[in-house]
PDB file of C-alpha atoms in Angstrom:
ATOM      1  CA  GLN A 973     -39.012-153.495 -29.520  1.00  0.00           C
ATOM      2  CA  ILE A 974     -41.189-155.370 -27.324  1.00  0.00           C
ATOM      3  CA  GLU A 975     -41.756-157.747 -29.836  1.00  0.00           C
ATOM      4  CA  GLN A 976     -38.135-158.134 -31.571  1.00  0.00           C
ATOM      5  CA  THR A 977     -36.502-158.795 -28.221  1.00  0.00           C
ATOM      6  CA  HIS A 978     -38.619-161.540 -28.399  1.00  0.00           C
ATOM      7  CA  MET A 979     -37.779-162.993 -31.645  1.00  0.00           C
ATOM      8  CA  VAL A 980     -34.406-162.702 -30.737  1.00  0.00           C
ATOM      9  CA  ARG A 981     -35.051-164.494 -27.336  1.00  0.00           C
ATOM     10  CA  SER A 982     -37.167-167.244 -28.807  1.00  0.00           C
ATOM     11  CA  TRP A 983     -34.012-167.520 -31.469  1.00  0.00           C
ATOM     12  CA  LEU A 984     -31.997-168.151 -28.934  1.00  0.00           C
ATOM     13  CA  MET A 985     -33.842-170.317 -26.684  1.00  0.00           C
ATOM     14  CA  GLY A 986     -35.361-172.522 -29.435  1.00  0.00           C
ATOM     15  CA  GLY A 987     -33.966-172.376 -32.691  1.00  0.00           C
ATOM     16  CA  GLY A 988     -30.704-173.980 -31.978  1.00  0.00           C
ATOM     17  CA  LEU A 989     -33.072-177.246 -31.346  1.00  0.00           C
ATOM     18  CA  VAL A 990     -34.077-178.013 -34.760  1.00  0.00           C
ATOM     19  CA  LEU A 991     -32.744-180.449 -37.222  1.00  0.00           C
ATOM     20  CA  MET A 992     -31.869-178.997 -40.517  1.00  0.00           C
ATOM     21  CA  ALA A 993     -33.534-180.243 -44.199  1.00  0.00           C
ATOM     22  CA  SER A 994     -33.745-179.349 -47.634  1.00  0.00           C
ATOM     23  CA  ILE A 995     -30.722-176.999 -47.580  1.00  0.00           C
ATOM     24  CA  GLU A 996     -27.407-178.236 -50.140  1.00  0.00           C
ATOM     25  CA  MET A 997     -24.942-177.132 -47.689  1.00  0.00           C
ATOM     26  CA  SER A 998     -21.236-178.132 -47.046  1.00  0.00           C
ATOM     27  CA  ALA A 999     -20.273-181.486 -47.013  1.00  0.00           C
ATOM     28  CA  ALA A1000     -18.212-180.251 -43.804  1.00  0.00           C
ATOM     29  CA  PHE A1001     -21.800-180.013 -41.954  1.00  0.00           C
ATOM     30  CA  SER A1002     -23.553-183.123 -40.918  1.00  0.00           C
ATOM     31  CA  MET A1003     -26.887-183.107 -39.336  1.00  0.00           C
ATOM     32  CA  PRO A1004     -28.220-184.609 -35.210  1.00  0.00           C
ATOM     33  CA  LEU A1005     -31.162-186.398 -35.789  1.00  0.00           C
ATOM     34  CA  GLN A1006     -32.881-185.267 -32.541  1.00  0.00           C
ATOM     35  CA  GLY A1007     -31.522-181.708 -30.662  1.00  0.00           C
ATOM     36  CA  SER A1008     -30.351-182.853 -27.438  1.00  0.00           C
ATOM     37  CA  GLY A1009     -28.817-179.518 -26.384  1.00  0.00           C
ATOM     38  CA  LEU A1010     -27.914-176.606 -29.163  1.00  0.00           C
ATOM     39  CA  LEU A1011     -27.512-174.190 -26.522  1.00  0.00           C
ATOM     40  CA  PRO A1012     -25.352-173.607 -23.698  1.00  0.00           C
ATOM     41  CA  ARG A1013     -26.531-175.324 -21.022  1.00  0.00           C
ATOM     42  CA  ASN A1014     -27.435-172.368 -18.381  1.00  0.00           C
ATOM     43  CA  LEU A1015     -30.061-171.679 -20.876  1.00  0.00           C
ATOM     44  CA  ALA A1016     -31.968-175.080 -20.621  1.00  0.00           C
ATOM     45  CA  SER A1017     -33.879-174.351 -17.532  1.00  0.00           C
ATOM     46  CA  VAL A1018     -36.069-171.265 -19.595  1.00  0.00           C
ATOM     47  CA  SER A1019     -35.636-172.775 -22.991  1.00  0.00           C
ATOM     48  CA  LYS A1020     -38.772-174.698 -23.395  1.00  0.00           C
ATOM     49  CA  GLY A1021     -41.158-171.878 -22.054  1.00  0.00           C
ATOM     50  CA  ALA A1022     -39.395-169.546 -24.486  1.00  0.00           C
ATOM     51  CA  SER A1023     -39.706-172.069 -27.147  1.00  0.00           C
ATOM     52  CA  ARG A1024     -43.231-172.506 -26.682  1.00  0.00           C
ATOM     53  CA  SER A1025     -44.703-169.310 -26.654  1.00  0.00           C
ATOM     54  CA  SER A1026     -42.528-168.113 -30.025  1.00  0.00           C
ATOM     55  CA  MET A1027     -44.902-170.898 -31.988  1.00  0.00           C
ATOM     56  CA  ALA A1028     -47.697-169.963 -29.925  1.00  0.00           C
ATOM     57  CA  LEU A1029     -47.590-165.814 -29.814  1.00  0.00           C
ATOM     58  CA  GLY A1030     -50.735-164.965 -32.176  1.00  0.00           C
ATOM     59  CA  ALA A1031     -50.944-168.513 -33.447  1.00  0.00           C
ATOM     60  CA  THR A1032     -54.501-168.997 -34.930  1.00  0.00           C
ATOM     61  CA  MET A1033     -54.522-172.295 -36.403  1.00  0.00           C
ATOM     62  CA  MET A1034     -56.228-172.229 -39.682  1.00  0.00           C
ATOM     63  CA  SER A1035     -58.545-175.196 -40.616  1.00  0.00           C
ATOM     64  CA  GLY A1036     -57.054-178.833 -41.601  1.00  0.00           C
ATOM     65  CA  GLY A1037     -57.669-180.295 -45.327  1.00  0.00           C
ATOM     66  CA  GLU A1038     -57.201-183.359 -47.007  1.00  0.00           C
ATOM     67  CA  ASP A1039     -54.655-184.620 -49.361  1.00  0.00           C
ATOM     68  CA  CYS A1040     -54.893-184.587 -53.012  1.00  0.00           C
ATOM     69  CA  ALA A1041     -53.217-185.303 -56.451  1.00  0.00           C
ATOM     70  CA  CYS A1042     -50.622-182.049 -56.330  1.00  0.00           C
ATOM     71  CA  THR A1043     -47.745-181.174 -58.982  1.00  0.00           C
ATOM     72  CA  ILE A1044     -44.311-181.772 -57.807  1.00  0.00           C
ATOM     73  CA  ILE A1045     -41.777-179.856 -59.146  1.00  0.00           C
ATOM     74  CA  GLY A1046     -38.088-180.909 -58.672  1.00  0.00           C
ATOM     75  CA  ALA A1047     -37.200-184.705 -57.844  1.00  0.00           C
ATOM     76  CA  GLY A1048     -34.877-184.420 -55.306  1.00  0.00           C
ATOM     77  CA  ARG A1049     -34.535-185.955 -51.868  1.00  0.00           C
ATOM     78  CA  ILE A1050     -37.564-183.428 -50.943  1.00  0.00           C
ATOM     79  CA  GLY A1051     -39.761-183.803 -54.591  1.00  0.00           C
ATOM     80  CA  SER A1052     -39.517-187.757 -54.897  1.00  0.00           C
ATOM     81  CA  ALA A1053     -40.215-187.750 -50.748  1.00  0.00           C
ATOM     82  CA  LEU A1054     -43.273-186.217 -51.023  1.00  0.00           C
ATOM     83  CA  ALA A1055     -44.507-187.961 -54.725  1.00  0.00           C
ATOM     84  CA  ASP A1056     -43.522-191.457 -52.337  1.00  0.00           C
ATOM     85  CA  MET A1057     -46.060-190.204 -49.551  1.00  0.00           C
ATOM     86  CA  GLY A1058     -48.741-189.613 -52.340  1.00  0.00           C
ATOM     87  CA  LYS A1059     -48.178-192.816 -54.050  1.00  0.00           C
ATOM     88  CA  ALA A1060     -48.393-194.413 -50.829  1.00  0.00           C
ATOM     89  CA  ALA A1061     -51.809-192.900 -50.722  1.00  0.00           C
ATOM     90  CA  GLY A1062     -53.481-193.799 -53.866  1.00  0.00           C
ATOM     91  CA  LEU A1063     -52.949-190.099 -55.451  1.00  0.00           C
ATOM     92  CA  ASP A1064     -52.117-189.302 -58.808  1.00  0.00           C
ATOM     93  CA  ASP A1065     -49.139-186.667 -58.609  1.00  0.00           C
ATOM     94  CA  VAL A1066     -47.336-185.173 -60.801  1.00  0.00           C
ATOM     95  CA  VAL A1067     -43.419-184.507 -61.109  1.00  0.00           C
ATOM     96  CA  VAL A1068     -42.313-181.822 -63.082  1.00  0.00           C
ATOM     97  CA  ARG A1069     -38.622-182.374 -64.141  1.00  0.00           C
ATOM     98  CA  ARG A1070     -35.900-179.483 -64.851  1.00  0.00           C
ATOM     99  CA  GLY A1071     -37.550-178.229 -68.950  1.00  0.00           C
ATOM    100  CA  GLU A1072     -40.555-179.786 -68.381  1.00  0.00           C
ATOM    101  CA  PRO A1073     -43.616-177.873 -68.605  1.00  0.00           C
ATOM    102  CA  ILE A1074     -46.095-176.847 -65.815  1.00  0.00           C
ATOM    103  CA  PRO A1075     -49.396-178.348 -67.025  1.00  0.00           C
ATOM    104  CA  GLU A1076     -52.227-175.364 -67.258  1.00  0.00           C
ATOM    105  CA  ASP A1077     -55.531-178.035 -66.552  1.00  0.00           C
ATOM    106  CA  GLY A1078     -54.410-179.556 -63.078  1.00  0.00           C
ATOM    107  CA  ASP A1079     -55.689-179.102 -60.076  1.00  0.00           C
ATOM    108  CA  GLY A1080     -53.995-179.143 -56.140  1.00  0.00           C
ATOM    109  CA  PRO A1081     -50.933-177.298 -55.113  1.00  0.00           C
ATOM    110  CA  ILE A1082     -47.831-177.302 -57.436  1.00  0.00           C
ATOM    111  CA  TYR A1083     -44.972-177.979 -54.908  1.00  0.00           C
ATOM    112  CA  VAL A1084     -42.396-175.995 -55.467  1.00  0.00           C
ATOM    113  CA  THR A1085     -39.065-178.400 -53.939  1.00  0.00           C
ATOM    114  CA  VAL A1086     -36.128-176.313 -55.558  1.00  0.00           C
ATOM    115  CA  ARG A1087     -33.113-174.307 -54.753  1.00  0.00           C
ATOM    116  CA  ASN A1088     -33.825-170.864 -53.953  1.00  0.00           C
ATOM    117  CA  ASP A1089     -31.510-169.685 -56.997  1.00  0.00           C
ATOM    118  CA  ASP A1090     -34.307-172.126 -59.428  1.00  0.00           C
ATOM    119  CA  LEU A1091     -37.273-170.138 -57.627  1.00  0.00           C
ATOM    120  CA  LYS A1092     -37.888-167.210 -60.178  1.00  0.00           C
ATOM    121  CA  GLY A1093     -37.471-169.564 -62.977  1.00  0.00           C
ATOM    122  CA  VAL A1094     -40.511-171.704 -62.121  1.00  0.00           C
ATOM    123  CA  ILE A1095     -42.332-168.941 -61.432  1.00  0.00           C
ATOM    124  CA  ASP A1096     -41.890-167.736 -64.940  1.00  0.00           C
ATOM    125  CA  ALA A1097     -43.177-170.253 -66.478  1.00  0.00           C
ATOM    126  CA  CYS A1098     -46.149-170.886 -64.696  1.00  0.00           C
ATOM    127  CA  PRO A1099     -49.204-170.520 -66.567  1.00  0.00           C
ATOM    128  CA  ALA A1100     -50.885-167.666 -64.709  1.00  0.00           C
ATOM    129  CA  ALA A1101     -54.049-169.182 -64.005  1.00  0.00           C
ATOM    130  CA  ARG A1102     -52.531-171.799 -61.564  1.00  0.00           C
ATOM    131  CA  ARG A1103     -50.122-169.582 -59.833  1.00  0.00           C
ATOM    132  CA  GLU A1104     -51.391-169.273 -56.636  1.00  0.00           C
ATOM    133  CA  ASP A1105     -51.440-172.808 -56.561  1.00  0.00           C
ATOM    134  CA  LEU A1106     -47.608-171.727 -55.670  1.00  0.00           C
ATOM    135  CA  THR A1107     -46.322-173.812 -53.127  1.00  0.00           C
ATOM    136  CA  PHE A1108     -42.884-173.090 -51.785  1.00  0.00           C
ATOM    137  CA  TYR A1109     -41.721-175.853 -50.250  1.00  0.00           C
ATOM    138  CA  GLY A1110     -38.390-176.185 -48.282  1.00  0.00           C
ATOM    139  CA  GLN A1111     -36.330-172.741 -49.173  1.00  0.00           C
ATOM    140  CA  ASN A1112     -35.175-172.475 -45.615  1.00  0.00           C
ATOM    141  CA  GLY A1113     -35.152-168.872 -44.336  1.00  0.00           C
ATOM    142  CA  TYR A1114     -36.970-165.595 -45.617  1.00  0.00           C
ATOM    143  CA  ILE A1115     -37.538-165.519 -49.189  1.00  0.00           C
ATOM    144  CA  GLU A1116     -40.827-162.798 -48.491  1.00  0.00           C
ATOM    145  CA  ASP A1117     -39.106-159.817 -49.776  1.00  0.00           C
ATOM    146  CA  PHE A1118     -38.822-162.233 -53.559  1.00  0.00           C
ATOM    147  CA  LEU A1119     -42.779-162.944 -52.972  1.00  0.00           C
ATOM    148  CA  GLU A1120     -43.120-159.424 -53.128  1.00  0.00           C
ATOM    149  CA  LYS A1121     -41.338-158.727 -55.655  1.00  0.00           C
ATOM    150  CA  GLU A1122     -42.889-161.702 -57.623  1.00  0.00           C
ATOM    151  CA  GLY A1123     -46.477-160.431 -56.794  1.00  0.00           C
ATOM    152  CA  LEU A1124     -46.718-163.799 -54.946  1.00  0.00           C
ATOM    153  CA  ALA A1125     -46.591-162.537 -51.435  1.00  0.00           C
ATOM    154  CA  GLY A1126     -50.127-163.527 -49.424  1.00  0.00           C
ATOM    155  CA  SER A1127     -51.521-165.162 -52.396  1.00  0.00           C
ATOM    156  CA  SER A1128     -48.604-168.503 -52.607  1.00  0.00           C
ATOM    157  CA  SER A1129     -48.581-170.652 -49.820  1.00  0.00           C
ATOM    158  CA  GLN A1130     -45.128-171.969 -48.184  1.00  0.00           C
ATOM    159  CA  VAL A1131     -43.792-174.543 -45.780  1.00  0.00           C
ATOM    160  CA  LEU A1132     -40.532-174.527 -43.799  1.00  0.00           C
ATOM    161  CA  VAL A1133     -39.164-178.169 -43.848  1.00  0.00           C
ATOM    162  CA  TYR A1134     -38.469-179.280 -40.486  1.00  0.00           C
ATOM    163  CA  MET A1135     -37.594-183.047 -41.759  1.00  0.00           C
ATOM    164  CA  ALA A1136     -34.395-184.582 -42.974  1.00  0.00           C
ATOM    165  CA  VAL A1137     -33.874-186.902 -45.693  1.00  0.00           C
ATOM    166  CA  ALA A1138     -30.559-188.801 -45.587  1.00  0.00           C
ATOM    167  CA  LYS A1139     -30.348-189.609 -49.842  1.00  0.00           C
ATOM    168  CA  LEU A1140     -33.176-189.919 -52.695  1.00  0.00           C
ATOM    169  CA  GLY A1141     -35.464-192.575 -51.868  1.00  0.00           C
ATOM    170  CA  GLU A1142     -35.264-193.154 -47.784  1.00  0.00           C
ATOM    171  CA  LYS A1143     -37.927-192.343 -45.802  1.00  0.00           C
ATOM    172  CA  PRO A1144     -38.248-188.174 -44.019  1.00  0.00           C
ATOM    173  CA  THR A1145     -36.464-187.985 -40.324  1.00  0.00           C
ATOM    174  CA  ASP A1146     -38.724-185.531 -38.952  1.00  0.00           C
ATOM    175  CA  GLY A1147     -37.883-182.947 -37.155  1.00  0.00           C
ATOM    176  CA  ILE A1148     -38.221-183.379 -33.467  1.00  0.00           C
ATOM    177  CA  THR A1149     -36.410-182.380 -30.592  1.00  0.00           C
ATOM    178  CA  ASP A1150     -36.403-181.964 -27.242  1.00  0.00           C
ATOM    179  CA  LEU A1151     -38.152-178.778 -26.821  1.00  0.00           C
ATOM    180  CA  ASN A1152     -40.332-179.359 -29.580  1.00  0.00           C
ATOM    181  CA  PRO A1153     -41.551-182.529 -28.720  1.00  0.00           C
ATOM    182  CA  GLU A1154     -45.138-181.265 -30.921  1.00  0.00           C
ATOM    183  CA  GLY A1155     -42.401-180.716 -33.936  1.00  0.00           C
ATOM    184  CA  LEU A1156     -41.451-177.793 -36.241  1.00  0.00           C
ATOM    185  CA  THR A1157     -42.660-178.222 -39.601  1.00  0.00           C
ATOM    186  CA  SER A1158     -44.966-175.207 -40.242  1.00  0.00           C
ATOM    187  CA  ALA A1159     -47.152-174.566 -43.410  1.00  0.00           C
ATOM    188  CA  THR A1160     -49.132-171.280 -44.265  1.00  0.00           C
ATOM    189  CA  GLY A1161     -51.613-170.190 -47.012  1.00  0.00           C
ATOM    190  CA  LYS A1162     -53.850-171.695 -49.262  1.00  0.00           C
ATOM    191  CA  TRP A1163     -53.050-175.380 -49.630  1.00  0.00           C
ATOM    192  CA  ALA A1164     -51.231-175.182 -45.862  1.00  0.00           C
ATOM    193  CA  GLY A1165     -53.720-177.737 -44.572  1.00  0.00           C
ATOM    194  CA  GLN A1166     -53.469-180.764 -47.919  1.00  0.00           C
ATOM    195  CA  VAL A1167     -49.702-180.040 -46.692  1.00  0.00           C
ATOM    196  CA  ALA A1168     -50.383-181.028 -43.217  1.00  0.00           C
ATOM    197  CA  ALA A1169     -52.740-184.131 -43.950  1.00  0.00           C
ATOM    198  CA  ARG A1170     -50.032-185.453 -46.815  1.00  0.00           C
ATOM    199  CA  LEU A1171     -47.705-185.069 -44.013  1.00  0.00           C
ATOM    200  CA  LYS A1172     -49.573-186.041 -41.021  1.00  0.00           C
ATOM    201  CA  SER A1173     -50.203-189.224 -43.277  1.00  0.00           C
ATOM    202  CA  ALA A1174     -46.721-190.282 -43.133  1.00  0.00           C
ATOM    203  CA  GLY A1175     -46.394-189.851 -39.997  1.00  0.00           C
ATOM    204  CA  LEU A1176     -44.356-186.592 -39.739  1.00  0.00           C
ATOM    205  CA  THR A1177     -45.926-183.333 -37.978  1.00  0.00           C
ATOM    206  CA  CYS A1178     -47.357-180.051 -39.784  1.00  0.00           C
ATOM    207  CA  GLN A1179     -48.230-176.588 -37.391  1.00  0.00           C
ATOM    208  CA  ILE A1180     -50.557-175.181 -39.680  1.00  0.00           C
ATOM    209  CA  LYS A1181     -49.875-171.255 -38.941  1.00  0.00           C
ATOM    210  CA  ASP A1182     -51.530-167.906 -39.699  1.00  0.00           C
ATOM    211  CA  THR A1183     -48.979-164.969 -41.435  1.00  0.00           C
ATOM    212  CA  LYS A1184     -47.893-163.579 -38.412  1.00  0.00           C
ATOM    213  CA  PRO A1185     -46.342-166.321 -36.582  1.00  0.00           C
ATOM    214  CA  PHE A1186     -44.969-167.553 -39.766  1.00  0.00           C
ATOM    215  CA  GLN A1187     -42.768-164.651 -40.490  1.00  0.00           C
ATOM    216  CA  LEU A1188     -41.732-165.247 -36.819  1.00  0.00           C
ATOM    217  CA  ALA A1189     -40.966-168.990 -37.465  1.00  0.00           C
ATOM    218  CA  MET A1190     -39.054-168.111 -41.291  1.00  0.00           C
ATOM    219  CA  PHE A1191     -37.316-165.467 -39.276  1.00  0.00           C
ATOM    220  CA  GLU A1192     -36.249-168.005 -36.199  1.00  0.00           C
ATOM    221  CA  LYS A1193     -34.859-170.355 -38.760  1.00  0.00           C
ATOM    222  CA  HIS A1194     -33.235-167.741 -41.070  1.00  0.00           C
ATOM    223  CA  MET A1195     -31.004-167.013 -38.225  1.00  0.00           C
ATOM    224  CA  TRP A1196     -29.888-170.671 -36.614  1.00  0.00           C
ATOM    225  CA  ILE A1197     -28.793-171.273 -40.466  1.00  0.00           C
ATOM    226  CA  CYS A1198     -26.782-167.949 -40.323  1.00  0.00           C
ATOM    227  CA  ALA A1199     -25.222-168.752 -37.266  1.00  0.00           C
ATOM    228  CA  PHE A1200     -24.741-171.695 -37.465  1.00  0.00           C
ATOM    229  CA  MET A1201     -23.250-171.994 -41.201  1.00  0.00           C
ATOM    230  CA  LEU A1202     -20.997-169.145 -40.352  1.00  0.00           C
ATOM    231  CA  LEU A1203     -19.349-171.172 -37.030  1.00  0.00           C
ATOM    232  CA  GLY A1204     -18.938-174.205 -38.849  1.00  0.00           C
ATOM    233  CA  VAL A1205     -16.719-172.129 -41.088  1.00  0.00           C
ATOM    234  CA  HIS A1206     -14.925-169.896 -38.555  1.00  0.00           C
ATOM    235  CA  HIS A1207     -13.790-173.475 -36.951  1.00  0.00           C
ATOM    236  CA  GLY A1208     -12.784-174.901 -40.802  1.00  0.00           C
ATOM    237  CA  GLY A1209     -15.795-176.960 -41.357  1.00  0.00           C
ATOM    238  CA  VAL A1210     -17.076-178.457 -37.801  1.00  0.00           C
ATOM    239  CA  THR A1211     -20.340-180.022 -38.186  1.00  0.00           C
ATOM    240  CA  VAL A1212     -23.925-178.793 -35.985  1.00  0.00           C
ATOM    241  CA  GLY A1213     -23.114-180.933 -33.328  1.00  0.00           C
ATOM    242  CA  GLU A1214     -19.535-179.850 -32.729  1.00  0.00           C
ATOM    243  CA  GLY A1215     -20.986-176.176 -33.192  1.00  0.00           C
ATOM    244  CA  GLU A1216     -23.056-177.059 -30.294  1.00  0.00           C
ATOM    245  CA  SER A1217     -20.491-178.892 -27.885  1.00  0.00           C
ATOM    246  CA  LYS A1218     -17.349-176.959 -28.119  1.00  0.00           C
ATOM    247  CA  HIS A1219     -18.210-173.752 -29.707  1.00  0.00           C
ATOM    248  CA  THR A1220     -21.709-172.925 -26.913  1.00  0.00           C
ATOM    249  CA  ALA A1221     -20.320-169.630 -26.054  1.00  0.00           C
ATOM    250  CA  GLN A1222     -19.533-168.261 -29.947  1.00  0.00           C
TER     251      GLN A1222
END
């Protein structure tokens, strides 16, 4: 019960300042580029400590890694941005578009940058020998039950993405907020070090987390999405900034 209370409190204090990314949202929403207080003002004095504690709770940082060539499934905004990062680093990534096969003889991570409703098809199409290289990149919120069902829980890598790519081909904006200047993007699993290395080479942040702290971060982001999307729809399609400034009590 204490742990649940801590998790919810950490969401209330820190989750409201995140920069949303890689989610296909309604056109009614526009995301702020910088967190400047998506919470009631009377929480501001205690938010900094609570937000950091949610990051540090039981966090054991895994060792870093080096960037390497990888397979990128999906050529949308996030997938293309990752491919551009690899190209800038002199790496020969393979970009797999809809309907194309996943290379059986490849190595390195397989970035899965597609929407949630396309995940099942990607997993089914992935060669058995490469399933542990799957790195789920940018599926917002909680997908643990789905991965468990597919036999990938604990064996695949995951990334919670807090970077915005306004349109195809543009450079990403990092999800750095007033409360989390160290950045909010997190990675866990076999390829977490490689993920962090690629993002950092492009001037972006990435926190490497063990399973438990990563799960807390997943819940935090999932609750933030649920709360703000519902708020926006309830008020007829307002922006996130308007939700914060005009409907903080809710």
